[in-house]
Every structure is written in C-alpha cells, then in structure tokens.
Amino acid sequence: MMPSSMLFRRNLKDWAKHVYYSFADEIRLLVSHFDDISTCETVCICLGPYRNLTTLTASILFLHPNVQVLNHAGRRIFGNPRVDFLSEFSEDTLQRFVQIAVRMSKHGECASWGGSILHSHAFDSEHSLGEIYRESELGRLKNDIKCLFWKESLRVSKHLRRSDEPLENIIQTNERVRFLMPVRNPMDCARSNMKTGHHVLFPDVDVESEQTEVLRAVLEEISWYAGLKRRYPNRFFHFFEDGLSESMLRDLADFLHLRADEEWIRRSLSVMDSKSNYNHSDDFRAFYADRIEHLSFPDESVRQGLRRFL
C-alpha cells in the first residue's frame, strides 16, 4: 500500500495539473474561437479497448500530411458542454471541439492528460517511428488539416454508452463524424491491459479479475463495435492486426476522405510491425475459442477474423 505522504503528494500533483490544464484550456478555447477549421472534412474517433494497436494507428495517421491527432485528453473534454459533442450534439459544439482539439494536440503530455501524439511511447528515440517523423519534417501542426483523429478509445466507448445523446442522432446529423477500431489479437490485448492496469476501466472488471474476465470484456467491446458497423457501414472502419497492409491504408484513406499519399504509405509500411510477445496457455486459448463462437457478431467475417488468432 502506498504511504499516506506519497499518496498526498500524488493527489496534490494531480490537482495542480487539473488547475493548470483547466486554466490553459480556457485560454485555448477562447483563442481557438478564431481558428479556421473549414478544411477539416472528417472527425474520426477511435473506439474499443486500450492496448489495441490504437497508438500505432494514431501514429501512422499522424504521418499523413493532412491528419492532426489528439492523444487522450478525455478528462479535459468530457463534461464540458461547450466541447463535449458526444453528450449533447450540435454543429457548434462539434466545431468548438475540433478547434480546441487542434490546439490541445500541439502541447500536453503522455497519459490521460493527453495532447500531442508525439508524447506517446511510439515516438521515443529508440523507436524508428520517431526518426521517420523527424525526417518527414511534418511539424506538430499540419498546414492543411483534412482530418482530426481522436485517440481515446475505451473512455469514449464508455462515454457513448452513458450519454443521453443517441449515437444515431450524431451519425444522422453530421456526415463528418466517423469511428475506427483496430483489432489486435484479443488474447494479447487482454494480457497487455492487465500488465498496464488499463483493465480496471472495463465495466465489471476490477484489479482482482482473472485474465479470462478481461478477455471477455475485450471481446464484448469488439462485438458491440461490430453491431454498430453493421448498422452504419460507411461510418465505421475496422481492421485486424494481420491485415496491416498497403491495401488497408488505401481503404483507410478513402474512409477518411484523404488522398492516399504515396510517401505516407511508404512511411507507414516501414513502421507497421506488430509482433506478439505473449505465449498463451491452452486453457486461455480454449476459453477464447469458446467465447468467439458464442458471442453475437452480426457480420460473420468478424468471427472469422478473430479465429485467425488461434
């Protein structure tokens, strides 16, 4: 158990950050009111579990010359009626969100406070992605933003479920808003969530939960997303870990109304390396096989994609 003095210092530091970011965001919101975001044609939101290729996906998109990425920052967006368009949708709220999200994406830090994707571990000096980004000379803020991508996956998924604003209304009211979910090997995803502590964010999962319970939660997120994609196929995009390819990138660009920039494709392919570091027990694999057969997937291709991880 953490000593009370250490807990106090951590809570004090967290409070100080909250005060700082609240003040800074008020300034950003005021200043961003004058920002021209008319070129932004799509606002894409990541859904599904954490530890699910979300950082890789966001990083690849950030390598595109026309994509700006906001990493996390949900705690700075949710509950603010001026920018939380997922709670009460209006064109004005969406516009204010895009404006402040672009401002936030130039600064910030890693973890939940969020900001620029450059603060994520993917751009650390020991990874090739950081070097590729620096060679690209793209800068923190793109000159011509066609798409804003928000990487806050599971917190957004939970927020949508709790919101009084029907998702159908958002989709039917505005053509720009769309959603994306990568699908990592769910067994790897579950164990990675347990390793980092993100598993406690799943509904009905806590610190003491077994890995099978976390895997169940991961699969239920995928099932929920698949149901939404079946209803709105043109507004939801997903890909499987073994589907990282040039054709997927071209499909993704088309989904986001982006030009399939050849240099972007070349850079992305050079970093699209996803290898499993986990060995799963026979019992764990058997549980996974049983769950994917009994869960509801409106599109059989999703179940087939999940079977490929066995």
GROMACS .gro file of C-alpha atoms in nm:
model
  310
    1MET     CA    1   0.000   0.000   0.000
    2MET     CA    2   0.127   0.348  -0.089
    3PRO     CA    3   0.236   0.553   0.216
    4SER     CA    4  -0.006   0.836   0.302
    5SER     CA    5   0.262   1.102   0.240
    6MET     CA    6   0.327   0.971  -0.111
    7LEU     CA    7  -0.045   0.945  -0.182
    8PHE     CA    8  -0.093   1.305  -0.064
    9ARG     CA    9   0.188   1.429  -0.289
   10ARG     CA   10   0.047   1.241  -0.587
   11ASN     CA   11  -0.303   1.379  -0.527
   12LEU     CA   12  -0.161   1.729  -0.484
   13LYS     CA   13   0.032   1.696  -0.809
   14ASP     CA   14  -0.279   1.569  -0.988
   15TRP     CA   15  -0.484   1.860  -0.850
   16ALA     CA   16  -0.219   2.109  -0.961
   17LYS     CA   17  -0.224   1.961  -1.310
   18HIS     CA   18  -0.601   1.983  -1.317
   19VAL     CA   19  -0.590   2.351  -1.225
   20TYR     CA   20  -0.316   2.421  -1.481
   21TYR     CA   21  -0.486   2.240  -1.769
   22SER     CA   22  -0.827   2.384  -1.682
   23PHE     CA   23  -0.686   2.736  -1.698
   24ALA     CA   24  -0.480   2.668  -2.010
   25ASP     CA   25  -0.776   2.506  -2.186
   26GLU     CA   26  -0.996   2.804  -2.108
   27ILE     CA   27  -0.741   3.022  -2.282
   28ARG     CA   28  -0.718   2.778  -2.573
   29LEU     CA   29  -1.095   2.767  -2.605
   30LEU     CA   30  -1.112   3.144  -2.615
   31VAL     CA   31  -0.831   3.184  -2.868
   32SER     CA   32  -0.936   2.887  -3.084
   33HIS     CA   33  -1.272   3.052  -3.150
   34PHE     CA   34  -1.095   3.244  -3.426
   35ASP     CA   35  -0.922   2.938  -3.579
   36ASP     CA   36  -1.033   2.845  -3.930
   37ILE     CA   37  -1.107   2.471  -3.940
   38SER     CA   38  -1.314   2.479  -4.258
   39THR     CA   39  -1.073   2.242  -4.435
   40CYS     CA   40  -1.137   1.963  -4.180
   41GLU     CA   41  -1.366   1.722  -4.366
   42THR     CA   42  -1.373   1.431  -4.121
   43VAL     CA   43  -1.357   1.383  -3.744
   44CYS     CA   44  -1.262   1.025  -3.667
   45ILE     CA   45  -1.287   0.880  -3.316
   46CYS     CA   46  -1.112   0.564  -3.201
   47LEU     CA   47  -1.326   0.311  -3.009
   48GLY     CA   48  -1.264  -0.021  -2.836
   49PRO     CA   49  -1.010  -0.136  -2.576
   50TYR     CA   50  -0.682   0.029  -2.493
   51ARG     CA   51  -0.363  -0.164  -2.579
   52ASN     CA   52  -0.531  -0.248  -2.909
   53LEU     CA   53  -0.296  -0.101  -3.173
   54THR     CA   54  -0.451   0.238  -3.102
   55THR     CA   55  -0.117   0.416  -3.062
   56LEU     CA   56   0.024   0.255  -3.376
   57THR     CA   57  -0.288   0.355  -3.569
   58ALA     CA   58  -0.281   0.713  -3.440
   59SER     CA   59   0.091   0.739  -3.514
   60ILE     CA   60   0.050   0.615  -3.870
   61LEU     CA   61  -0.229   0.863  -3.927
   62PHE     CA   62  -0.015   1.143  -3.784
   63LEU     CA   63   0.242   1.070  -4.054
   64HIS     CA   64  -0.017   1.179  -4.310
   65PRO     CA   65   0.034   1.543  -4.412
   66ASN     CA   66  -0.336   1.621  -4.367
   67VAL     CA   67  -0.416   1.450  -4.035
   68GLN     CA   68  -0.398   1.606  -3.690
   69VAL     CA   69  -0.413   1.369  -3.390
   70LEU     CA   70  -0.534   1.437  -3.037
   71ASN     CA   71  -0.396   1.179  -2.796
   72HIS     CA   72  -0.620   1.106  -2.492
   73ALA     CA   73  -0.741   1.424  -2.308
   74GLY     CA   74  -1.085   1.277  -2.241
   75ARG     CA   75  -1.089   1.414  -1.888
   76ARG     CA   76  -1.046   1.761  -2.040
   77ILE     CA   77  -1.329   1.713  -2.292
   78PHE     CA   78  -1.598   1.507  -2.120
   79GLY     CA   79  -1.840   1.707  -1.912
   80ASN     CA   80  -1.756   2.040  -2.076
   81PRO     CA   81  -2.083   2.130  -2.254
   82ARG     CA   82  -1.904   2.371  -2.487
   83VAL     CA   83  -1.694   2.096  -2.650
   84ASP     CA   84  -1.840   1.758  -2.543
   85PHE     CA   85  -2.037   1.695  -2.861
   86LEU     CA   86  -2.082   1.328  -2.769
   87SER     CA   87  -2.303   1.423  -2.474
   88GLU     CA   88  -2.519   1.679  -2.649
   89PHE     CA   89  -2.463   1.715  -3.018
   90SER     CA   90  -2.479   2.036  -3.216
   91GLU     CA   91  -2.280   2.167  -3.510
   92ASP     CA   92  -2.144   2.445  -3.291
   93THR     CA   93  -2.026   2.203  -3.019
   94LEU     CA   94  -1.855   1.985  -3.278
   95GLN     CA   95  -1.683   2.287  -3.427
   96ARG     CA   96  -1.564   2.405  -3.086
   97PHE     CA   97  -1.435   2.054  -3.014
   98VAL     CA   98  -1.233   2.044  -3.335
   99GLN     CA   99  -1.091   2.388  -3.267
  100ILE     CA  100  -0.975   2.314  -2.913
  101ALA     CA  101  -0.864   1.960  -3.002
  102VAL     CA  102  -0.630   2.102  -3.265
  103ARG     CA  103  -0.494   2.347  -3.007
  104MET     CA  104  -0.452   2.070  -2.747
  105SER     CA  105  -0.274   1.849  -2.998
  106LYS     CA  106   0.021   2.088  -3.014
  107HIS     CA  107   0.110   2.057  -2.645
  108GLY     CA  108   0.031   1.835  -2.345
  109GLU     CA  109   0.196   1.521  -2.215
  110CYS     CA  110   0.161   1.145  -2.215
  111ALA     CA  111  -0.105   0.952  -2.020
  112SER     CA  112  -0.460   1.068  -1.953
  113TRP     CA  113  -0.400   1.446  -1.967
  114GLY     CA  114  -0.309   1.396  -2.330
  115GLY     CA  115  -0.225   1.632  -2.608
  116SER     CA  116   0.021   1.571  -2.889
  117ILE     CA  117   0.068   1.211  -3.005
  118LEU     CA  118   0.441   1.294  -3.007
  119HIS     CA  119   0.437   1.246  -2.629
  120SER     CA  120   0.337   0.880  -2.668
  121HIS     CA  121   0.590   0.598  -2.627
  122ALA     CA  122   0.575   0.525  -3.001
  123PHE     CA  123   0.784   0.836  -3.073
  124ASP     CA  124   1.054   0.763  -2.816
  125SER     CA  125   1.406   0.792  -2.952
  126GLU     CA  126   1.464   0.415  -2.952
  127HIS     CA  127   1.178   0.358  -3.198
  128SER     CA  128   1.208   0.406  -3.575
  129LEU     CA  129   0.878   0.596  -3.585
  130GLY     CA  130   1.035   0.897  -3.415
  131GLU     CA  131   1.317   0.910  -3.666
  132ILE     CA  132   1.077   0.874  -3.958
  133TYR     CA  133   0.864   1.157  -3.821
  134ARG     CA  134   1.164   1.387  -3.781
  135GLU     CA  135   1.281   1.311  -4.135
  136SER     CA  136   0.935   1.390  -4.269
  137GLU     CA  137   0.954   1.749  -4.136
  138LEU     CA  138   0.575   1.747  -4.093
  139GLY     CA  139   0.574   1.952  -3.775
  140ARG     CA  140   0.340   1.931  -3.476
  141LEU     CA  141   0.061   2.119  -3.653
  142LYS     CA  142  -0.031   2.032  -4.011
  143ASN     CA  143  -0.071   2.320  -4.253
  144ASP     CA  144  -0.379   2.177  -4.422
  145ILE     CA  145  -0.587   1.964  -4.181
  146LYS     CA  146  -0.837   1.744  -4.362
  147CYS     CA  147  -0.899   1.502  -4.076
  148LEU     CA  148  -0.888   1.518  -3.696
  149PHE     CA  149  -0.830   1.182  -3.528
  150TRP     CA  150  -0.904   1.143  -3.156
  151LYS     CA  151  -0.736   0.852  -2.979
  152GLU     CA  152  -0.916   0.793  -2.650
  153SER     CA  153  -1.083   0.458  -2.739
  154LEU     CA  154  -1.227   0.286  -2.428
  155ARG     CA  155  -1.310   0.606  -2.240
  156VAL     CA  156  -1.503   0.730  -2.545
  157SER     CA  157  -1.679   0.394  -2.580
  158LYS     CA  158  -1.790   0.411  -2.215
  159HIS     CA  159  -1.887   0.774  -2.252
  160LEU     CA  160  -2.108   0.695  -2.553
  161ARG     CA  161  -2.287   0.422  -2.358
  162ARG     CA  162  -2.356   0.657  -2.066
  163SER     CA  163  -2.455   0.956  -2.277
  164ASP     CA  164  -2.816   1.061  -2.314
  165GLU     CA  165  -2.733   1.166  -2.669
  166PRO     CA  166  -2.823   0.878  -2.905
  167LEU     CA  167  -2.530   0.782  -3.125
  168GLU     CA  168  -2.776   0.753  -3.412
  169ASN     CA  169  -2.851   1.124  -3.384
  170ILE     CA  170  -2.483   1.217  -3.411
  171ILE     CA  171  -2.437   0.995  -3.716
  172GLN     CA  172  -2.752   1.110  -3.891
  173THR     CA  173  -2.699   1.477  -3.809
  174ASN     CA  174  -2.340   1.517  -3.926
  175GLU     CA  175  -2.163   1.344  -4.213
  176ARG     CA  176  -1.813   1.429  -4.088
  177VAL     CA  177  -1.814   1.215  -3.773
  178ARG     CA  178  -1.692   0.857  -3.809
  179PHE     CA  179  -1.540   0.584  -3.595
  180LEU     CA  180  -1.248   0.342  -3.615
  181MET     CA  181  -1.134   0.034  -3.425
  182PRO     CA  182  -0.814  -0.166  -3.478
  183VAL     CA  183  -0.835  -0.531  -3.369
  184ARG     CA  184  -0.523  -0.668  -3.206
  185ASN     CA  185  -0.508  -1.034  -3.104
  186PRO     CA  186  -0.767  -1.015  -2.821
  187MET     CA  187  -0.565  -1.254  -2.604
  188ASP     CA  188  -0.261  -1.027  -2.633
  189CYS     CA  189  -0.482  -0.723  -2.581
  190ALA     CA  190  -0.632  -0.864  -2.260
  191ARG     CA  191  -0.298  -0.954  -2.107
  192SER     CA  192  -0.145  -0.622  -2.210
  193ASN     CA  193  -0.434  -0.441  -2.039
  194MET     CA  194  -0.364  -0.637  -1.723
  195LYS     CA  195   0.005  -0.557  -1.743
  196THR     CA  196  -0.056  -0.183  -1.767
  197GLY     CA  197  -0.356  -0.168  -1.533
  198HIS     CA  198  -0.595  -0.045  -1.802
  199HIS     CA  199  -0.817  -0.349  -1.745
  200VAL     CA  200  -0.986  -0.178  -1.450
  201LEU     CA  201  -1.152   0.061  -1.696
  202PHE     CA  202  -1.368  -0.216  -1.841
  203PRO     CA  203  -1.720  -0.249  -1.698
  204ASP     CA  204  -1.750  -0.528  -1.439
  205VAL     CA  205  -1.371  -0.573  -1.422
  206ASP     CA  206  -1.152  -0.481  -1.126
  207VAL     CA  207  -0.797  -0.526  -1.001
  208GLU     CA  208  -0.869  -0.881  -0.883
  209SER     CA  209  -1.028  -1.001  -1.208
  210GLU     CA  210  -0.888  -1.308  -1.382
  211GLN     CA  211  -0.743  -1.278  -1.730
  212THR     CA  212  -1.041  -1.466  -1.873
  213GLU     CA  213  -1.270  -1.191  -1.744
  214VAL     CA  214  -1.058  -0.926  -1.909
  215LEU     CA  215  -1.058  -1.123  -2.235
  216ARG     CA  216  -1.436  -1.150  -2.212
  217ALA     CA  217  -1.454  -0.770  -2.177
  218VAL     CA  218  -1.225  -0.718  -2.478
  219LEU     CA  219  -1.440  -0.945  -2.695
  220GLU     CA  220  -1.761  -0.776  -2.584
  221GLU     CA  221  -1.617  -0.441  -2.695
  222ILE     CA  222  -1.547  -0.590  -3.037
  223SER     CA  223  -1.898  -0.737  -3.054
  224TRP     CA  224  -2.053  -0.401  -2.962
  225TYR     CA  225  -1.850  -0.223  -3.228
  226ALA     CA  226  -1.935  -0.485  -3.491
  227GLY     CA  227  -2.303  -0.425  -3.425
  228LEU     CA  228  -2.260  -0.053  -3.487
  229LYS     CA  229  -2.062  -0.114  -3.805
  230ARG     CA  230  -2.335  -0.343  -3.936
  231ARG     CA  231  -2.591  -0.064  -3.892
  232TYR     CA  232  -2.370   0.215  -4.029
  233PRO     CA  233  -2.112   0.051  -4.258
  234ASN     CA  234  -1.999   0.379  -4.415
  235ARG     CA  235  -1.925   0.543  -4.080
  236PHE     CA  236  -1.732   0.266  -3.903
  237PHE     CA  237  -1.398   0.118  -4.007
  238HIS     CA  238  -1.201  -0.167  -3.854
  239PHE     CA  239  -0.900  -0.377  -3.946
  240PHE     CA  240  -0.735  -0.681  -3.794
  241GLU     CA  241  -0.376  -0.696  -3.679
  242ASP     CA  242  -0.288  -0.940  -3.956
  243GLY     CA  243  -0.444  -0.702  -4.209
  244LEU     CA  244  -0.184  -0.425  -4.177
  245SER     CA  245  -0.105  -0.367  -4.544
  246GLU     CA  246  -0.093  -0.116  -4.827
  247SER     CA  247  -0.449  -0.200  -4.932
  248MET     CA  248  -0.572  -0.136  -4.577
  249LEU     CA  249  -0.402   0.204  -4.577
  250ARG     CA  250  -0.567   0.295  -4.905
  251ASP     CA  251  -0.905   0.185  -4.773
  252LEU     CA  252  -0.847   0.388  -4.456
  253ALA     CA  253  -0.754   0.696  -4.656
  254ASP     CA  254  -1.070   0.660  -4.861
  255PHE     CA  255  -1.280   0.618  -4.545
  256LEU     CA  256  -1.136   0.942  -4.404
  257HIS     CA  257  -1.167   1.131  -4.734
  258LEU     CA  258  -0.790   1.161  -4.758
  259ARG     CA  259  -0.555   1.137  -5.050
  260ALA     CA  260  -0.365   0.808  -5.043
  261ASP     CA  261  -0.034   0.994  -5.035
  262GLU     CA  262   0.238   0.762  -5.165
  263GLU     CA  263   0.503   0.897  -4.928
  264TRP     CA  264   0.265   0.843  -4.636
  265ILE     CA  265   0.205   0.485  -4.745
  266ARG     CA  266   0.579   0.421  -4.774
  267ARG     CA  267   0.648   0.565  -4.428
  268SER     CA  268   0.356   0.381  -4.271
  269LEU     CA  269   0.453   0.045  -4.416
  270SER     CA  270   0.803   0.086  -4.273
  271VAL     CA  271   0.666   0.108  -3.916
  272MET     CA  272   0.363  -0.124  -3.939
  273ASP     CA  273   0.530  -0.402  -3.742
  274SER     CA  274   0.312  -0.577  -3.486
  275LYS     CA  275   0.454  -0.891  -3.324
  276SER     CA  276   0.315  -1.085  -3.031
  277ASN     CA  277   0.530  -1.109  -2.720
  278TYR     CA  278   0.289  -1.344  -2.542
  279ASN     CA  279   0.262  -1.719  -2.510
  280HIS     CA  280  -0.090  -1.822  -2.411
  281SER     CA  281  -0.183  -2.134  -2.220
  282ASP     CA  282  -0.404  -2.398  -2.379
  283ASP     CA  283  -0.679  -2.317  -2.129
  284PHE     CA  284  -0.670  -1.948  -2.217
  285ARG     CA  285  -0.683  -2.025  -2.588
  286ALA     CA  286  -0.969  -2.268  -2.533
  287PHE     CA  287  -1.165  -2.000  -2.343
  288TYR     CA  288  -1.103  -1.758  -2.630
  289ALA     CA  289  -1.217  -2.012  -2.891
  290ASP     CA  290  -1.535  -2.082  -2.696
  291ARG     CA  291  -1.618  -1.711  -2.646
  292ILE     CA  292  -1.584  -1.613  -3.011
  293GLU     CA  293  -1.819  -1.896  -3.109
  294HIS     CA  294  -2.088  -1.794  -2.860
  295LEU     CA  295  -2.070  -1.414  -2.882
  296SER     CA  296  -2.305  -1.233  -3.116
  297PHE     CA  297  -2.134  -1.100  -3.427
  298PRO     CA  298  -2.375  -0.962  -3.688
  299ASP     CA  299  -2.107  -0.998  -3.953
  300GLU     CA  300  -1.959  -1.347  -3.978
  301SER     CA  301  -1.638  -1.204  -4.124
  302VAL     CA  302  -1.560  -1.059  -3.777
  303ARG     CA  303  -1.578  -1.404  -3.620
  304GLN     CA  304  -1.361  -1.542  -3.900
  305GLY     CA  305  -1.106  -1.267  -3.840
  306LEU     CA  306  -1.095  -1.349  -3.469
  307ARG     CA  307  -1.047  -1.719  -3.541
  308ARG     CA  308  -0.725  -1.640  -3.726
  309PHE     CA  309  -0.559  -1.554  -3.393
  310LEU     CA  310  -0.591  -1.914  -3.271
   0.00000   0.00000   0.00000
